[in-house]
Short mmCIF file of C-alpha atoms and ligand atoms in Angstrom, two decimals:
data_model
loop_
_atom_site.label_atom_id
_atom_site.label_comp_id
_atom_site.label_asym_id
_atom_site.label_seq_id
_atom_site.Cartn_x
_atom_site.Cartn_y
_atom_site.Cartn_z
CA MET A 1 -259.61 -51.93 159.78
CA GLN A 2 -261.63 -54.82 161.16
CA PHE A 3 -260.35 -57.95 162.82
CA ARG A 4 -261.15 -61.64 162.47
CA SER A 5 -259.98 -64.83 164.10
CA THR A 6 -257.12 -66.74 162.48
CA LYS A 7 -259.44 -69.75 162.61
CA SER A 8 -262.34 -68.33 160.58
CA SER A 9 -263.31 -65.70 158.02
CA GLY A 10 -265.94 -64.19 160.30
CA PRO A 11 -267.51 -62.65 162.26
CA LEU A 12 -265.54 -59.43 161.92
CA VAL A 13 -265.03 -57.33 165.03
CA SER A 14 -263.97 -53.72 165.52
CA PHE A 15 -260.53 -52.76 166.83
CA LYS A 16 -262.20 -51.82 170.11
CA ASP A 17 -263.77 -55.27 170.52
CA ALA A 18 -260.57 -57.04 169.47
CA VAL A 19 -258.60 -55.04 172.04
CA LEU A 20 -261.08 -55.38 174.89
CA HIS A 21 -261.82 -59.07 174.43
CA CYS A 22 -258.47 -59.96 172.93
CA LEU A 23 -259.19 -63.68 172.38
CA PRO A 24 -261.77 -65.00 169.89
CA SER A 25 -263.93 -67.79 171.30
CA ASP A 26 -262.80 -70.30 168.63
CA GLY A 27 -259.28 -70.55 170.03
CA GLY A 28 -257.64 -68.49 167.26
CA LEU A 29 -255.99 -65.08 167.54
CA TYR A 30 -257.25 -61.75 166.21
CA VAL A 31 -255.62 -60.51 163.00
CA PRO A 32 -256.56 -57.61 160.69
CA ASP A 33 -259.14 -58.84 158.17
CA LYS A 34 -258.13 -56.71 155.19
CA VAL A 35 -254.88 -54.84 155.37
CA THR A 36 -254.96 -51.17 154.50
CA ASP A 37 -252.16 -49.78 152.35
CA ILE A 38 -251.16 -46.58 154.13
CA ARG A 39 -248.07 -45.83 152.05
CA GLN A 40 -249.39 -42.38 151.11
CA PHE A 41 -249.37 -41.39 154.78
CA PHE A 42 -245.74 -42.16 155.54
CA LEU A 43 -243.84 -42.09 152.25
CA TYR A 44 -243.47 -38.29 152.41
CA MET A 45 -242.08 -38.42 155.94
CA ASP A 46 -238.34 -38.18 156.45
CA GLU A 47 -235.65 -38.16 159.09
CA LYS A 48 -237.10 -34.96 160.56
CA THR A 49 -240.38 -36.65 161.41
CA SER A 50 -240.59 -37.62 165.08
CA PHE A 51 -241.87 -40.99 166.25
CA ARG A 52 -244.88 -39.32 167.86
CA GLU A 53 -245.75 -37.50 164.63
CA LEU A 54 -245.53 -40.74 162.72
CA VAL A 55 -247.80 -42.59 165.16
CA ALA A 56 -250.31 -39.74 165.31
CA THR A 57 -250.62 -39.88 161.50
CA VAL A 58 -250.42 -43.60 160.87
CA ALA A 59 -252.67 -44.87 163.71
CA PRO A 60 -255.82 -42.96 162.62
CA SER A 61 -255.27 -43.89 158.98
CA LEU A 62 -255.22 -47.57 159.97
CA LEU A 63 -258.09 -47.26 162.42
CA GLN A 64 -260.41 -45.04 160.43
CA GLY A 65 -263.80 -44.67 162.06
CA GLU A 66 -262.46 -45.75 165.45
CA LEU A 67 -259.58 -43.45 166.25
CA ASN A 68 -259.75 -39.92 164.87
CA PRO A 69 -256.61 -37.76 164.55
CA PHE A 70 -257.36 -35.91 167.83
CA SER A 71 -257.79 -39.13 169.78
CA ALA A 72 -254.66 -40.54 168.14
CA SER A 73 -252.63 -37.50 169.24
CA ARG A 74 -253.87 -37.88 172.80
CA VAL A 75 -252.99 -41.59 172.79
CA THR A 76 -249.54 -40.88 171.38
CA GLU A 77 -248.80 -38.12 173.89
CA SER A 78 -249.90 -40.29 176.77
CA ALA A 79 -248.12 -43.48 175.65
CA PHE A 80 -244.76 -42.40 174.30
CA ASP A 81 -242.47 -40.45 176.57
CA PHE A 82 -239.72 -42.59 174.99
CA GLU A 83 -238.92 -43.33 171.37
CA PRO A 84 -236.96 -45.67 169.12
CA GLU A 85 -233.49 -44.63 168.07
CA LEU A 86 -231.92 -45.58 164.74
CA ILE A 87 -228.13 -45.74 164.72
CA ARG A 88 -226.38 -46.19 161.40
CA LEU A 89 -223.25 -48.26 161.99
CA ASP A 90 -221.97 -48.61 158.43
CA GLU A 91 -223.07 -49.00 154.79
CA GLY A 92 -224.74 -52.33 155.41
CA LEU A 93 -225.89 -52.14 159.01
CA SER A 94 -228.04 -50.13 161.40
CA MET A 95 -229.32 -50.75 164.92
CA LEU A 96 -232.87 -49.88 165.83
CA ASN A 97 -232.69 -49.36 169.59
CA LEU A 98 -236.06 -50.24 171.10
CA TYR A 99 -234.95 -50.31 174.71
CA ASN A 100 -235.47 -46.75 175.93
CA GLY A 101 -238.81 -47.41 177.61
CA PRO A 102 -239.45 -47.83 181.36
CA THR A 103 -238.26 -51.45 181.56
CA GLY A 104 -235.58 -51.37 178.87
CA VAL A 105 -237.34 -53.85 176.56
CA PHE A 106 -239.15 -53.32 173.25
CA LYS A 107 -242.34 -54.70 174.84
CA ASP A 108 -242.76 -51.28 176.50
CA PHE A 109 -243.97 -49.90 173.13
CA GLY A 110 -246.86 -52.32 172.82
CA ILE A 111 -247.88 -52.07 176.46
CA ALA A 112 -247.75 -48.25 176.59
CA PHE A 113 -249.88 -47.93 173.46
CA LEU A 114 -252.36 -50.57 174.61
CA ALA A 115 -252.94 -48.81 177.95
CA ALA A 116 -253.39 -45.40 176.32
CA VAL A 117 -255.65 -46.63 173.53
CA MET A 118 -257.82 -48.60 175.98
CA GLU A 119 -258.30 -45.42 178.00
CA GLU A 120 -259.31 -43.56 174.84
CA LEU A 121 -261.69 -46.29 173.63
CA LEU A 122 -263.40 -46.65 177.00
CA LYS A 123 -263.68 -42.96 177.75
CA ASN A 124 -266.81 -41.99 179.68
CA SER A 125 -267.83 -45.55 180.40
CA GLY A 126 -266.86 -45.63 184.06
CA GLN A 127 -263.91 -47.41 185.53
CA ALA A 128 -262.75 -50.73 184.08
CA LEU A 129 -260.58 -53.41 185.62
CA VAL A 130 -257.73 -54.87 183.58
CA LEU A 131 -256.42 -58.31 184.51
CA ALA A 132 -252.94 -59.39 183.49
CA ALA A 133 -250.65 -62.26 184.45
CA ALA A 134 -247.17 -60.90 185.12
CA ARG A 135 -243.89 -62.48 184.22
CA GLY A 136 -240.44 -60.90 184.15
CA ASP A 137 -240.62 -57.14 183.84
CA THR A 138 -243.93 -56.99 181.97
CA GLY A 139 -245.65 -56.31 185.32
CA VAL A 140 -243.51 -53.19 185.80
CA SER A 141 -244.13 -52.08 182.23
CA MET A 142 -247.88 -52.49 182.66
CA ALA A 143 -247.93 -50.76 186.05
CA HIS A 144 -246.03 -47.84 184.52
CA ALA A 145 -248.41 -47.59 181.55
CA PHE A 146 -251.69 -48.07 183.43
CA SER A 147 -250.88 -45.89 186.43
CA LYS A 148 -251.26 -42.94 184.03
CA GLN A 149 -254.69 -44.09 182.83
CA LYS A 150 -257.24 -43.04 185.41
CA GLY A 151 -260.13 -44.92 183.83
CA PHE A 152 -258.56 -48.20 184.90
CA ARG A 153 -257.51 -50.29 187.78
CA LEU A 154 -254.88 -52.87 186.87
CA VAL A 155 -254.71 -56.26 188.61
CA LEU A 156 -251.30 -57.86 188.20
CA VAL A 157 -251.33 -61.56 188.99
CA TYR A 158 -247.95 -62.99 189.98
CA PRO A 159 -246.84 -66.61 190.44
CA SER A 160 -244.73 -67.67 193.46
CA GLY A 161 -241.36 -65.94 193.71
CA PRO A 162 -240.23 -62.39 194.35
CA VAL A 163 -242.27 -59.48 193.00
CA ARG A 164 -239.96 -56.75 191.75
CA GLY A 165 -239.87 -53.19 190.53
CA LEU A 166 -243.35 -51.91 191.51
CA LYS A 167 -243.96 -48.61 193.35
CA PRO A 168 -246.14 -49.14 196.47
CA ALA A 169 -247.43 -45.56 196.13
CA SER A 170 -249.22 -46.69 192.96
CA PHE A 171 -251.21 -49.43 194.77
CA VAL A 172 -254.95 -49.05 195.36
CA PRO A 173 -254.79 -48.96 199.20
CA ASN A 174 -252.32 -46.08 198.90
CA GLY A 175 -254.47 -44.05 196.53
CA GLY A 176 -253.16 -45.45 193.23
CA ASN A 177 -254.82 -47.82 190.75
CA ILE A 178 -252.59 -50.93 190.75
CA ILE A 179 -253.56 -54.17 192.54
CA PRO A 180 -250.69 -56.68 192.66
CA ILE A 181 -251.83 -60.12 193.83
CA GLN A 182 -249.57 -63.10 194.28
CA VAL A 183 -250.91 -66.60 193.71
CA ARG A 184 -249.28 -69.56 195.47
CA GLY A 185 -248.73 -71.42 192.21
CA THR A 186 -247.33 -71.19 188.71
CA PHE A 187 -247.74 -68.71 185.87
CA ASP A 188 -250.29 -71.11 184.36
CA ASP A 189 -252.33 -70.95 187.59
CA CYS A 190 -252.34 -67.14 187.25
CA GLN A 191 -253.56 -67.36 183.70
CA ARG A 192 -256.24 -69.90 184.63
CA ILE A 193 -257.61 -67.72 187.44
CA ILE A 194 -257.77 -64.73 185.10
CA ASN A 195 -259.71 -66.75 182.52
CA GLU A 196 -262.08 -68.01 185.22
CA ALA A 197 -262.69 -64.46 186.45
CA ILE A 198 -263.40 -63.26 182.90
CA ASN A 199 -265.88 -66.11 182.45
CA ASP A 200 -267.61 -65.41 185.77
CA ARG A 201 -270.24 -63.20 184.11
CA LYS A 202 -271.64 -61.56 187.24
CA PHE A 203 -268.22 -60.68 188.56
CA ALA A 204 -266.88 -59.56 185.18
CA GLU A 205 -269.85 -57.24 184.63
CA ARG A 206 -269.79 -55.80 188.12
CA PHE A 207 -266.18 -54.67 187.74
CA GLY A 208 -266.03 -54.13 183.97
CA ILE A 209 -263.26 -56.65 183.42
CA THR A 210 -260.94 -56.71 180.40
CA SER A 211 -257.54 -58.29 179.86
CA ALA A 212 -254.17 -57.11 178.58
CA ASN A 213 -252.77 -60.38 177.34
CA ALA A 214 -249.49 -60.56 175.42
CA ILE A 215 -251.30 -61.55 172.22
CA ASN A 216 -253.71 -58.60 172.39
CA PRO A 217 -253.87 -56.99 168.91
CA GLY A 218 -253.58 -53.62 170.70
CA ARG A 219 -250.00 -54.56 171.57
CA LEU A 220 -249.15 -55.89 168.12
CA LEU A 221 -250.22 -52.85 166.11
CA PRO A 222 -247.90 -50.27 167.75
CA GLN A 223 -244.94 -52.55 167.05
CA THR A 224 -245.47 -51.93 163.34
CA PHE A 225 -244.87 -48.21 163.96
CA TYR A 226 -241.17 -48.54 164.78
CA TYR A 227 -240.50 -50.49 161.58
CA LEU A 228 -242.05 -47.62 159.61
CA TYR A 229 -239.99 -45.21 161.70
CA ALA A 230 -236.76 -47.04 160.84
CA PHE A 231 -237.75 -46.95 157.19
CA ILE A 232 -238.35 -43.19 157.05
CA LYS A 233 -235.07 -42.52 158.86
CA ILE A 234 -233.08 -44.67 156.48
CA LYS A 235 -234.66 -44.25 153.05
CA LYS A 236 -232.95 -40.97 152.14
CA GLY A 237 -229.71 -41.40 150.24
CA PHE A 238 -230.24 -45.11 150.07
CA ALA A 239 -231.28 -46.99 146.97
CA GLY A 240 -230.50 -50.62 147.78
CA ASP A 241 -232.55 -53.33 149.41
CA LEU A 242 -233.68 -53.26 153.01
CA ALA A 243 -233.90 -56.13 155.49
CA PHE A 244 -234.69 -56.40 159.21
CA SER A 245 -233.13 -58.90 161.58
CA VAL A 246 -235.49 -59.74 164.44
CA PRO A 247 -234.59 -61.71 167.59
CA SER A 248 -237.55 -64.05 167.80
CA GLY A 249 -239.10 -65.97 170.68
CA ASN A 250 -242.89 -65.71 170.50
CA PHE A 251 -242.60 -64.09 167.05
CA GLY A 252 -244.73 -61.05 167.89
CA ASN A 253 -242.07 -58.65 166.70
CA LEU A 254 -241.51 -60.49 163.43
CA ILE A 255 -245.25 -60.57 162.73
CA ALA A 256 -245.45 -56.83 163.38
CA GLY A 257 -242.73 -56.39 160.74
CA LEU A 258 -244.75 -58.45 158.26
CA TYR A 259 -247.74 -56.20 158.90
CA ALA A 260 -245.62 -53.08 158.36
CA TRP A 261 -244.73 -54.57 154.98
CA LYS A 262 -248.41 -55.24 154.24
CA PHE A 263 -249.20 -51.64 155.19
CA GLY A 264 -246.92 -50.63 152.31
CA MET A 265 -243.40 -50.41 153.74
CA PRO A 266 -240.88 -51.29 151.00
CA VAL A 267 -238.72 -54.07 152.45
CA ASN A 268 -236.98 -57.06 150.93
CA GLY A 269 -236.77 -59.50 153.76
CA PHE A 270 -236.90 -60.37 157.44
CA ILE A 271 -234.39 -62.52 159.27
CA ALA A 272 -236.06 -64.67 161.91
CA ALA A 273 -233.15 -64.83 164.38
CA MET A 274 -233.47 -67.72 166.82
CA ASN A 275 -231.13 -69.28 169.35
CA ALA A 276 -230.94 -73.07 169.83
CA ASN A 277 -234.73 -73.12 170.25
CA ASN A 278 -235.15 -73.17 166.50
CA ALA A 279 -238.01 -75.59 165.75
CA PHE A 280 -239.87 -72.77 164.03
CA GLY A 281 -237.13 -72.61 161.40
CA ASP A 282 -238.37 -75.91 159.94
CA PHE A 283 -241.83 -74.41 159.55
CA ILE A 284 -240.45 -71.27 157.89
CA ARG A 285 -238.55 -73.47 155.40
CA GLY A 286 -241.80 -75.20 154.46
CA GLY A 287 -241.98 -78.17 156.81
CA PRO A 288 -244.50 -78.87 159.55
CA PHE A 289 -244.06 -77.23 162.96
CA VAL A 290 -243.04 -79.85 165.51
CA SER A 291 -242.26 -78.37 168.92
CA ARG A 292 -239.14 -79.58 170.72
CA PRO A 293 -238.20 -79.52 174.41
CA LEU A 294 -237.00 -76.17 175.71
CA ILE A 295 -233.26 -75.48 175.81
CA ASN A 296 -231.94 -72.88 178.27
CA THR A 297 -229.62 -70.46 176.51
CA LYS A 298 -227.80 -67.20 177.13
CA SER A 299 -230.61 -65.28 175.37
CA PRO A 300 -233.47 -66.34 177.67
CA ALA A 301 -236.25 -64.21 176.16
CA LEU A 302 -235.91 -66.35 173.03
CA ASP A 303 -236.23 -69.62 174.92
CA VAL A 304 -239.71 -70.54 173.72
CA SER A 305 -240.77 -73.98 172.53
CA VAL A 306 -244.28 -73.18 171.24
CA PRO A 307 -244.47 -69.55 170.06
CA SER A 308 -247.73 -67.93 171.22
CA ASN A 309 -248.08 -66.25 167.83
CA TYR A 310 -247.94 -69.54 165.92
CA GLU A 311 -251.54 -69.09 164.68
CA ARG A 312 -250.76 -65.67 163.24
CA LEU A 313 -247.61 -66.71 161.42
CA ALA A 314 -249.30 -69.85 160.11
CA SER A 315 -252.11 -67.75 158.64
CA PHE A 316 -249.55 -65.67 156.69
CA TYR A 317 -248.07 -68.86 155.24
CA LYS A 318 -251.45 -70.30 154.40
CA GLU A 319 -252.35 -67.20 152.42
CA ALA A 320 -249.14 -66.90 150.38
CA PRO A 321 -246.59 -69.67 151.02
CA THR A 322 -244.17 -68.82 148.22
CA VAL A 323 -244.10 -65.10 148.94
CA MET A 324 -243.44 -65.85 152.58
CA ARG A 325 -240.62 -68.25 151.80
CA ASN A 326 -238.91 -65.51 149.79
CA MET A 327 -239.50 -62.98 152.53
CA VAL A 328 -238.48 -64.63 155.81
CA TYR A 329 -235.05 -66.20 156.33
CA PRO A 330 -234.60 -68.33 159.42
CA ALA A 331 -231.26 -68.46 161.26
CA SER A 332 -230.25 -70.26 164.44
CA ILE A 333 -227.38 -68.91 166.55
CA SER A 334 -225.51 -70.87 169.24
CA ASP A 335 -224.52 -69.39 172.61
CA GLU A 336 -220.93 -69.32 171.43
CA PHE A 337 -221.76 -67.15 168.40
CA THR A 338 -224.04 -64.99 170.53
CA ILE A 339 -221.13 -64.14 172.81
CA SER A 340 -218.79 -63.48 169.90
CA ALA A 341 -221.35 -61.12 168.39
CA ILE A 342 -221.37 -59.09 171.64
CA GLU A 343 -217.59 -58.95 171.41
CA TYR A 344 -217.65 -58.06 167.71
CA ALA A 345 -220.10 -55.17 168.26
CA TRP A 346 -217.88 -53.82 171.03
CA LYS A 347 -214.62 -54.09 169.09
CA LYS A 348 -215.92 -52.91 165.74
CA TYR A 349 -218.50 -50.26 166.70
CA SER A 350 -217.79 -49.58 170.39
CA ILE A 351 -221.36 -50.40 171.38
CA HIS A 352 -222.78 -52.72 173.99
CA ILE A 353 -225.55 -54.98 172.71
CA ASP A 354 -227.56 -57.38 174.85
CA SER A 355 -227.67 -61.14 174.21
CA HIS A 356 -230.94 -61.02 172.23
CA THR A 357 -229.69 -58.26 169.97
CA ALA A 358 -226.48 -60.28 169.57
CA VAL A 359 -228.48 -63.24 168.25
CA ALA A 360 -230.00 -60.91 165.63
CA LEU A 361 -226.64 -59.39 164.71
CA ALA A 362 -225.00 -62.80 164.30
CA ALA A 363 -227.99 -63.98 162.25
CA ALA A 364 -227.77 -60.88 160.03
CA ARG A 365 -224.11 -61.61 159.31
CA GLN A 366 -224.78 -65.28 158.67
CA VAL A 367 -227.63 -64.64 156.23
CA ALA A 368 -225.78 -61.79 154.46
CA GLU A 369 -222.85 -64.10 153.84
CA ALA A 370 -224.93 -67.08 152.71
CA ARG A 371 -226.94 -64.91 150.31
CA LYS A 372 -223.97 -62.80 149.15
CA TRP A 373 -225.69 -59.57 150.15
CA SER A 374 -222.53 -57.59 150.65
CA GLY A 375 -222.98 -53.97 149.61
CA GLN A 376 -226.47 -54.50 148.21
CA VAL A 377 -228.63 -54.93 151.25
CA HIS A 378 -228.87 -52.71 154.29
CA THR A 379 -229.90 -54.66 157.37
CA VAL A 380 -231.56 -53.09 160.39
CA VAL A 381 -230.96 -55.14 163.54
CA LEU A 382 -233.68 -54.76 166.15
CA ALA A 383 -232.02 -54.08 169.50
CA THR A 384 -234.76 -55.44 171.75
CA GLY A 385 -233.20 -55.27 175.23
CA HIS A 386 -231.11 -52.65 177.04
CA PRO A 387 -227.53 -53.92 177.54
CA ALA A 388 -227.58 -52.57 181.12
CA ARG A 389 -230.08 -55.33 181.93
CA GLU A 390 -227.18 -57.74 181.39
CA ALA A 391 -224.47 -55.62 183.01
CA GLY A 392 -222.60 -58.68 184.31
CA LEU A 393 -222.43 -60.33 180.89
CA MET A 394 -221.39 -57.04 179.26
CA ARG A 395 -218.49 -56.66 181.68
CA GLU A 396 -217.47 -60.30 181.25
CA VAL A 397 -217.38 -60.13 177.44
CA THR A 398 -216.18 -56.58 176.75
CA GLY A 399 -214.20 -55.87 179.92
CA GLN A 400 -216.06 -52.57 180.20
CA ASP A 401 -218.58 -51.55 182.84
CA ILE A 402 -221.85 -50.23 181.58
CA THR A 403 -223.73 -47.35 183.20
CA ILE A 404 -227.13 -48.42 184.44
CA PRO A 405 -229.78 -45.76 183.67
CA LYS A 406 -231.72 -44.58 186.71
CA SER A 407 -235.00 -45.79 185.24
CA LEU A 408 -233.70 -49.37 185.16
CA SER A 409 -232.00 -49.46 188.55
CA GLY A 410 -235.34 -49.79 190.37
CA LEU A 411 -236.32 -52.93 188.47
CA GLN A 412 -234.64 -55.26 190.95
CA ARG A 413 -236.20 -53.76 194.10
CA LYS A 414 -238.45 -56.31 195.82
CA THR A 415 -242.04 -55.31 196.58
CA ASP A 416 -244.76 -56.88 198.74
CA PRO A 417 -247.97 -57.61 196.81
CA ILE A 418 -251.16 -56.43 198.48
CA ALA A 419 -252.26 -60.05 199.01
CA VAL A 420 -250.94 -63.58 198.69
CA ILE A 421 -253.67 -66.11 197.92
CA SER A 422 -254.18 -69.79 197.19
CA PRO A 423 -254.81 -70.49 193.49
CA GLN A 424 -258.61 -70.27 193.77
CA LEU A 425 -261.10 -68.00 192.09
CA ASP A 426 -263.05 -67.08 195.24
CA ALA A 427 -259.88 -65.95 197.02
CA PHE A 428 -258.96 -63.84 193.99
CA GLU A 429 -262.38 -62.25 193.69
CA GLY A 430 -262.39 -61.58 197.43
CA VAL A 431 -259.22 -59.49 197.25
CA ILE A 432 -260.58 -57.47 194.33
CA ALA A 433 -263.91 -56.82 196.06
CA SER A 434 -262.03 -55.62 199.17
CA CYS A 435 -260.39 -52.92 197.06
CA TYR A 436 -263.74 -51.23 196.35
C1 LIG B 1 -239.65 -60.74 174.41
C2 LIG B 1 -238.28 -60.48 173.91
C3 LIG B 1 -237.84 -60.93 172.64
C4 LIG B 1 -238.70 -61.81 171.77
O1 LIG B 1 -239.72 -61.14 171.10
P1 LIG B 1 -240.94 -61.94 170.47
O2 LIG B 1 -241.88 -60.89 169.97
O3 LIG B 1 -241.52 -62.78 171.58
O4 LIG B 1 -240.40 -62.79 169.38
C5 LIG B 1 -236.59 -60.54 172.21
N1 LIG B 1 -235.77 -59.81 172.98
C6 LIG B 1 -236.12 -59.39 174.21
C7 LIG B 1 -235.14 -58.59 175.01
C8 LIG B 1 -237.39 -59.71 174.73
O5 LIG B 1 -237.73 -59.31 175.96
#
């Protein structure tokens, strides 16, 4: 599978180049050029197949010529010490729990795979330096994934504010391979400095710099694997139609689902579940995309006004507008309905679901009713965040305390970065040079 920019039909680049450079120079995003149908590799799998087995089979069949089955097994072993969990709630509904990774968010899947596959692709080429701007818990997720990969040092660039959840023992001065740097400025300043460092040829070559941006295709690909996993767990004894409901902010998860479908997964539709930040719904219905000011809601990870994956989704619609309109159903859920969905899940199924999952559950119910799906369509709701991350909200809505897993309890611990700098390239490069 080769990759091209959403903005042009060429040049084509290898998976390795798309992962290591991650942004085409024309301002587009990397997408697979021709999609491989890999149905034959997963259709025989069933509920006895483990997630790791699935990934170790599917990844090399997608990346033929770049990732052989042995490499794929190594990557899988290294990346996934956690797995998705499919819970069948009733005839029409399942939950796909994607929150069992180190930070309790589905993003752990993409980050863990990216780190492990980068290590595999760069083997024997000395040590490389990965730069990443950190927001929320992605810094912790990256530190967890890259601290296992000895071919890398990871520079996490933080904006002003507390830095949380890192283990000082993993920092470079203490013998580890993580370099957390705080910039006196905003997240955008962090991103700018990273781009400047990448474009500073001499510096970038001296340290072998790459980046692990959120829109890296090496993070998108592994997200297709858990859709396939849900499918193989569910297909037995089930003849009806299948849909996925996806809580959507930057739309990475939804796009991964569309790729799983293109890889041959039989599925009838995707629900693009949004909160009040629903401008993308107009685009999905066939209108132009006009961004609107951000609204703060109770499902903050979906508070996005311009989705970073816009280019990728738009290229799907450009290729096959009618197919897409029959495939993706937009829904917008208010805070009030989000809260009642948390309550509903607790009362009906005795499960805690986080606010983002609640948006997807409410959207699934709304779409099923509007389209009269009852009894004919089985919907898999993607549970993207661990409910223990919102322990206060869970207690407030359900009246029940939730146990916080040990792995998540460290996320709030404050850490000192190894340096705090002004938002300037020379200060940034100085700190990095001092680590060698
Ligand atoms: C990031 C995130 C989302 C949104 O996913 P996108 O791929 O950006 O659409 C949903 N839920 C949780 C808990 C998240 O952290």
